[in-house]
Short mmCIF file of C-alpha atoms in Angstrom, two decimals:
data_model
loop_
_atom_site.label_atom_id
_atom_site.label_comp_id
_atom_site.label_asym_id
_atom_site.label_seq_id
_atom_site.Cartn_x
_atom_site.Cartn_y
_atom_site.Cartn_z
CA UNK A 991 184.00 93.65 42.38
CA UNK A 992 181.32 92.63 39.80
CA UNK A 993 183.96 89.82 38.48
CA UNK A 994 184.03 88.32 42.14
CA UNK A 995 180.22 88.85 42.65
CA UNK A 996 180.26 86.75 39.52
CA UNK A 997 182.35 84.14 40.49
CA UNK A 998 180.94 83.44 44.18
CA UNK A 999 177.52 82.67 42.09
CA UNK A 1000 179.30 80.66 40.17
CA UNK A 1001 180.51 78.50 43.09
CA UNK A 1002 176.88 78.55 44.71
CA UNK A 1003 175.45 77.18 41.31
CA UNK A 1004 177.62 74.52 41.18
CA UNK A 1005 177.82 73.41 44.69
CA UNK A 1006 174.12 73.46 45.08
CA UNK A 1007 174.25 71.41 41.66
CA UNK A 1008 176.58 68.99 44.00
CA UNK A 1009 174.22 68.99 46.42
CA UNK A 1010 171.27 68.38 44.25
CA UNK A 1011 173.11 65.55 43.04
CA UNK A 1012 174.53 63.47 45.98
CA UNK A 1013 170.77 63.85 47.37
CA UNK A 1014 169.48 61.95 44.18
CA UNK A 1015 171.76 59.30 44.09
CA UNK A 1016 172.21 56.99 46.85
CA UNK A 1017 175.38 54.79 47.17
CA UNK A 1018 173.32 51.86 49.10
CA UNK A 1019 175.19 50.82 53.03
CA UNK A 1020 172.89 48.15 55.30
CA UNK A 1021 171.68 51.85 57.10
CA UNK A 1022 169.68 52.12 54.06
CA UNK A 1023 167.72 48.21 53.95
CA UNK A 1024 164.52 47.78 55.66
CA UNK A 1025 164.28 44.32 55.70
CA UNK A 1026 160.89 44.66 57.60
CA UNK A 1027 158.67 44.50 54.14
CA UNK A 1028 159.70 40.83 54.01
CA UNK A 1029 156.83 38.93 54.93
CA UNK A 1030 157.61 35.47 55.50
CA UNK A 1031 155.79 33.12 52.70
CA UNK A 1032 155.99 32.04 49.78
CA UNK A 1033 155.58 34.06 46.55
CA UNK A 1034 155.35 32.63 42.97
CA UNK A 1035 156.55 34.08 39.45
CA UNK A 1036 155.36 33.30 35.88
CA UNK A 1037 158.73 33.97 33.89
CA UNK A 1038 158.46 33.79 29.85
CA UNK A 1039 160.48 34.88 26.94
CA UNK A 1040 159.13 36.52 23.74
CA UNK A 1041 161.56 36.27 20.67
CA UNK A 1042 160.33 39.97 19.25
CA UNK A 1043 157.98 42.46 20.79
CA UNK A 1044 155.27 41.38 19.19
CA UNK A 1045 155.92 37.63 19.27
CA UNK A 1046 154.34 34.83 21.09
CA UNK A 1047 155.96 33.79 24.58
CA UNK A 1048 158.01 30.74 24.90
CA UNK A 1049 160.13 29.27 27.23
CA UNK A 1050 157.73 29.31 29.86
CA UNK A 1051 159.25 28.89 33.81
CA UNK A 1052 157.66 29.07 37.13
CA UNK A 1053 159.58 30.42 40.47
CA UNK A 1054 158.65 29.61 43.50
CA UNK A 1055 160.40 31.99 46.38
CA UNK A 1056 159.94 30.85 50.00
CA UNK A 1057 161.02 33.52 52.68
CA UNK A 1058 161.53 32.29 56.77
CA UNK A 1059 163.43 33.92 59.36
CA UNK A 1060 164.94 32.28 62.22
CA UNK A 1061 167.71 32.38 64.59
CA UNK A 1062 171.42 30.91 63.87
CA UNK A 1063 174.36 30.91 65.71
CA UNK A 1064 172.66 33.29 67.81
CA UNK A 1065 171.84 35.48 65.04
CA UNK A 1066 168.72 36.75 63.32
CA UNK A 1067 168.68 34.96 59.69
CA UNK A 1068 166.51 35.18 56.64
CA UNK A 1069 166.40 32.33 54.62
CA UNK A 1070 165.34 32.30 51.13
CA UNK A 1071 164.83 29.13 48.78
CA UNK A 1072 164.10 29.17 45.10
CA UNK A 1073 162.88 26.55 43.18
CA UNK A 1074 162.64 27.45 39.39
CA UNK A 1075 160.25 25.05 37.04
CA UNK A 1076 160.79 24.58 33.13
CA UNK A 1077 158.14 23.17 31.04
CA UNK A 1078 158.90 19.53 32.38
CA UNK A 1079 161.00 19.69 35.61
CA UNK A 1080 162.97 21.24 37.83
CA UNK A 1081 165.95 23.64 36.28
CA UNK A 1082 166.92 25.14 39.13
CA UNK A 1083 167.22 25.46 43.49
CA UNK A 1084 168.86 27.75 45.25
CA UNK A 1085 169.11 28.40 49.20
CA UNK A 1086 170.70 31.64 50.62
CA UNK A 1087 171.15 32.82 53.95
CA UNK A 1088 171.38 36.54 55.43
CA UNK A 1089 171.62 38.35 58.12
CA UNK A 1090 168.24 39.78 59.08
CA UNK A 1091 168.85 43.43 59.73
CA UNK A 1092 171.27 43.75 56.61
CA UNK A 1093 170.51 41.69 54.08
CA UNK A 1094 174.60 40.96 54.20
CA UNK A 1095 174.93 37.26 52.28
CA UNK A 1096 175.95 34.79 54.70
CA UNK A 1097 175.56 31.43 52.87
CA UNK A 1098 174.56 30.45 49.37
CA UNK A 1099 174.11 26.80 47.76
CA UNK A 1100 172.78 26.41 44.23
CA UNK A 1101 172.35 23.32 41.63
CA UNK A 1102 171.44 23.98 37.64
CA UNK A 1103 169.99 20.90 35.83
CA UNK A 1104 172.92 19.67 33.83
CA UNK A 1105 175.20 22.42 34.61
CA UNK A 1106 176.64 22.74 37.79
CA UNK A 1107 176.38 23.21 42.01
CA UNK A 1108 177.98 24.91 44.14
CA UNK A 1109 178.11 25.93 48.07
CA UNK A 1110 179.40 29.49 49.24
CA UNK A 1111 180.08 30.68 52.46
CA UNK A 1112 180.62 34.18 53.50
CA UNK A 1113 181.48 33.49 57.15
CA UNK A 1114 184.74 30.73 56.14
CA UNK A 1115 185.53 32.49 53.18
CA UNK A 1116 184.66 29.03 51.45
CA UNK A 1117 183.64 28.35 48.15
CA UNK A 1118 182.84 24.55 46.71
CA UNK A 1119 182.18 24.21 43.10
CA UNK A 1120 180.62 20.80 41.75
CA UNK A 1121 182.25 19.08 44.31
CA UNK A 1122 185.58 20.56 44.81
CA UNK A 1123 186.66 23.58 46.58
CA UNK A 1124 188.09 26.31 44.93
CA UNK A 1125 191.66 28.21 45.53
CA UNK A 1126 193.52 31.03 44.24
CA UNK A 1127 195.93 27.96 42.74
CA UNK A 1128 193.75 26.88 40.34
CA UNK A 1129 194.41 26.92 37.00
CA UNK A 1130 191.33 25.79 34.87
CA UNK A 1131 189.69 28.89 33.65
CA UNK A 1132 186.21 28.75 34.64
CA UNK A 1133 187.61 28.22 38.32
CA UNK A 1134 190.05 30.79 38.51
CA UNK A 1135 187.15 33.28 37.31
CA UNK A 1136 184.55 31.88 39.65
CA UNK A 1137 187.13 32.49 42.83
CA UNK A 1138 188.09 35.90 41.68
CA UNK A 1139 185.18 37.01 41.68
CA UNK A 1140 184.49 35.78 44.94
CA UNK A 1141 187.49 37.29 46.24
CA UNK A 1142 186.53 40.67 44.53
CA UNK A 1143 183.70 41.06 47.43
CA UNK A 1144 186.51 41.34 50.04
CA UNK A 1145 185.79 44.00 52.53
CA UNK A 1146 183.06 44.81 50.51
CA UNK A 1147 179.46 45.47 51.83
CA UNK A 1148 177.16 43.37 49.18
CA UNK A 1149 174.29 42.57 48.32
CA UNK A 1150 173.38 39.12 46.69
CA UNK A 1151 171.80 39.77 43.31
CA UNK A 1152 170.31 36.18 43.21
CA UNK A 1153 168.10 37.93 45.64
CA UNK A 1154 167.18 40.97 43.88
CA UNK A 1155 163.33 40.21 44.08
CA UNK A 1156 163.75 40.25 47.72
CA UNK A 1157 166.31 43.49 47.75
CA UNK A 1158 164.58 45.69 45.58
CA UNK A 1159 161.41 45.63 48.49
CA UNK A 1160 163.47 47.00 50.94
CA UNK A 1161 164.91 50.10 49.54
CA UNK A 1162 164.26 53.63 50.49
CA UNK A 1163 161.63 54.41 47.26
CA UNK A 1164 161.80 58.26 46.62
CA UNK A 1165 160.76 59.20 42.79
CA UNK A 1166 164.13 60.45 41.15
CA UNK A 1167 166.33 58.65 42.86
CA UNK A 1168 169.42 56.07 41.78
CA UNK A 1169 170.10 53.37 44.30
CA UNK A 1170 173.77 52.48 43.85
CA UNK A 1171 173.32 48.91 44.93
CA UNK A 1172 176.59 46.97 45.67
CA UNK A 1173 175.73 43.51 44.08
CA UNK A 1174 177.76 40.36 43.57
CA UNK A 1175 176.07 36.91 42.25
CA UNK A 1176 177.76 34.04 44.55
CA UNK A 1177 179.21 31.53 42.36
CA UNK A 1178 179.67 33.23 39.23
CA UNK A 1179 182.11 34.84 36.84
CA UNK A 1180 181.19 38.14 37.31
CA UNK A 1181 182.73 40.44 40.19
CA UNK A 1182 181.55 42.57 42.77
CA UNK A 1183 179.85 45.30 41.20
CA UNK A 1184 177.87 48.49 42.33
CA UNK A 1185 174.59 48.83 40.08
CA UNK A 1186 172.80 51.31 39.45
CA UNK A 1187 169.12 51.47 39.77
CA UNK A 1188 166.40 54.12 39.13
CA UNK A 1189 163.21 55.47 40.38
CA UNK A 1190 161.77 56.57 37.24
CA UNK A 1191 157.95 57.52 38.21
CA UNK A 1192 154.96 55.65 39.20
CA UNK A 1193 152.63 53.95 37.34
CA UNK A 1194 149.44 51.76 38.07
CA UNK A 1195 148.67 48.02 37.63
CA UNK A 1196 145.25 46.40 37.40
CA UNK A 1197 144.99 43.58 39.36
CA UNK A 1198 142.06 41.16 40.26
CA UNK A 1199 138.69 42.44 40.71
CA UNK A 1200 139.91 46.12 39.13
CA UNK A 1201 141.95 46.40 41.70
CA UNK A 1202 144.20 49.32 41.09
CA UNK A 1203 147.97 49.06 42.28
CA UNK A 1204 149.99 51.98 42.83
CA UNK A 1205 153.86 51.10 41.72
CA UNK A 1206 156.87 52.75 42.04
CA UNK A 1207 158.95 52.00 38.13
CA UNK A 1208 162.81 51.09 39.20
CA UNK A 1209 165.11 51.09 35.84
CA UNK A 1210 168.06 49.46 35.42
CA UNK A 1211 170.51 49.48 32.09
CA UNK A 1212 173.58 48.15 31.07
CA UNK A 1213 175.12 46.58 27.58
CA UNK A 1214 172.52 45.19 25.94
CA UNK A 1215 170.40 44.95 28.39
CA UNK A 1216 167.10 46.89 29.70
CA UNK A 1217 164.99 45.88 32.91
CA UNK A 1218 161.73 47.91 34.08
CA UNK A 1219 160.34 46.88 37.37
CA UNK A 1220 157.19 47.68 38.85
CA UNK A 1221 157.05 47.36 42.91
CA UNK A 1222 153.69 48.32 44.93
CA UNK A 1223 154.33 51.03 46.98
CA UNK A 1224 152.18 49.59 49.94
CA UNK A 1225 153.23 46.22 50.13
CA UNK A 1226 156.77 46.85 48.41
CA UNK A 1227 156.75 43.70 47.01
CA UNK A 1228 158.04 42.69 42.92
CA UNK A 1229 155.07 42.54 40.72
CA UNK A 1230 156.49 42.96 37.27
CA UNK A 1231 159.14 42.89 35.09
CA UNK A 1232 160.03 43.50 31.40
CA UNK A 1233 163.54 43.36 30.27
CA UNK A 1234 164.79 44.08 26.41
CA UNK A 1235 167.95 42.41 25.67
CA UNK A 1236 170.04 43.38 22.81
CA UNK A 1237 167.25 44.99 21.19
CA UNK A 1238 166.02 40.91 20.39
CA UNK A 1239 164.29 39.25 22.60
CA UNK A 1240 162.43 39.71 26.16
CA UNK A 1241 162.14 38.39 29.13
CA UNK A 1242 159.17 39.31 31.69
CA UNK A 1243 158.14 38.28 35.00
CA UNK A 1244 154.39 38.56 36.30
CA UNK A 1245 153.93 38.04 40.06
CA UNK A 1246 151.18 35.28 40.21
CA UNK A 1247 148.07 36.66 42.90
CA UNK A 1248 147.02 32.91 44.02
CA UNK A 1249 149.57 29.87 43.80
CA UNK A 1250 149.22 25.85 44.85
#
C-alpha cells in the first residue's frame, strides 16, 4: 500500500512538473499576436558595433522603420519599410507586407548595397532573386539554399524575423516565460526555424527628463550569439538592445526619442 501511495505522488510531482512547464513556455500560433501595440509611424534606431566590451563604437548605422496599415485585396495589411543608413549612404531597404490580425508574411522585397535584391511572395509561392526567379531546378548553390529555405516554411505558421522589432511588441509579456516564436528570414539561407525567446525580469531605463521606463528583459541565445532586449511594458515598443557575439564583439541598438 505504502509502495503505491508512493508511486501515485510520484506521478502528481511529475505531471504537475508538466504542467508547470507547458504553462511557461509558449509555442507562439497568430491566437497569441496582438498586433494592436503597433502604432502607425515611424520609429528610428541608432545601431553601432563595439569591437570589445570596453571598446569604442564603430560602424555606426541609422534605421528608420515606417509602420501603415491599409486595406489590400480586401484585406487588412500592415506595411512596414526599412531604410538602414551607413556612415555615407544608404546600405539597405526593405518593404514587407502582413496580414493585420496575424502578423502572417504576405510579401517581402529587399535590396543590399552591392549585394543583392530580391522579391518574395507568400500568396504565389514566388520568389525572385537579383532578377531571376528561383526553382527547385536550380543548381548554383546560393540559389538552391535560398529556395529551400523558402520552401521549408510550407504549411508553416511564421513569423518574419526581418520584423522582429515589430514582433517582439506584440507578444503576450508574462515574467518567466519562453515564447517559441516560429521565425523564417525571407530571402535567405537559413530555414524555417522556431526560436526561442525569454522573459527574464524587468528592469528600468532612464529616459529624457529622468523619465523612468519600466521594461520587460526578453533573452534570446544561440551559437555564438547573445541578444538582451529591453521592451516598455506600457507602450510595448523596442527600446534597447545588446547582443555579444562569439564572446568578440557587440552590437547594440538604442531607440532614438526625437528623429528628423
Amino acid at each position: 500500500m505504502k509502495t503505491n501511495k508512493l508511486i501515485l505522488i510520484l506521478l502528481l510531482f511529475v505531471s504537475f512538473l508538466s504542467n508547470a512547464q507547458n504553462r511557461d513556455t509558449l509555442q507562439i500560433t497568430p491566437e497569441h499576436i496582438n498586433t494592436k501595440v503597433l502604432k502607425e509611424g515611424t520609429n528610428r534606431y541608432l545601431v553601432y558595433f563595439k569591437m570589445g566590451k570596453t571598446a569604442t563604437r564603430t560602424q555606426t548605422q541609422f534605421w528608420t522603420r515606417k509602420i501603415e496599415r491599409s486595406m489590400q485585396n480586401e484585406t487588412q495589411v500592415i506595411t512596414i519599410t526599412q531604410e538602414w543608413e551607413d556612415k555615407d549612404s544608404i546600405m539597405h531597404t526593405v518593404n514587407s507586407v502582413c496580414e493585420a490580425a496575424t502578423m502572417k508574411p504576405l510579401t517581402h522585397e529587399f535590396w543590399w548595397k552591392k549585394r543583392a535584391k530580391a522579391k518574395i511572395d507568400f500568396e504565389s509561392k514566388t520568389v525572385v532573386y537579383n532578377g531571376s526567379p528561383l526553382t527547385a531546378a536550380d543548381t548554383a548553390k546560393q540559389r538552391r539554399v535560398i529556395w529551400a529555405a523558402f520552401a521549408s516554411t510550407k504549411d508553416n505558421y511564421f513569423l518574419n524575423w526581418h520584423l522582429d522589432m515589430e514582433v517582439f511588441p506584440t507578444l503576450p509579456y508574462k515574467n518567466g516565460t519562453t515564447f517559441i516564436i516560429p521565425f523564417y528570414d525571407p530571402g535567405t539561407s537559413a530555414p524555417f526555424e522556431k526560436a526561442a525567446y525569454t522573459v527574464t525580469g524587468s528592469a528600468v531605463l532612464l529616459g529624457y527628463d529622468d523619465q523612468k521606463i519600466d521594461c520587460w528583459l526578453l533573452s534570446h541565445e544561440s551559437q555564438g550569439n547573445k541578444e538582451l532586449y529591453w521592451i516598455s511594458k506600457k507602450t510595448k515598443e523596442v527600446l534597447k538592445l545588446e547582443q555579444e557575439v562569439s564572446g568578440r564583439f557587440y552590437r547594440y541598438k538604442v531607440k532614438l526619442g526625437f528623429s528628423m
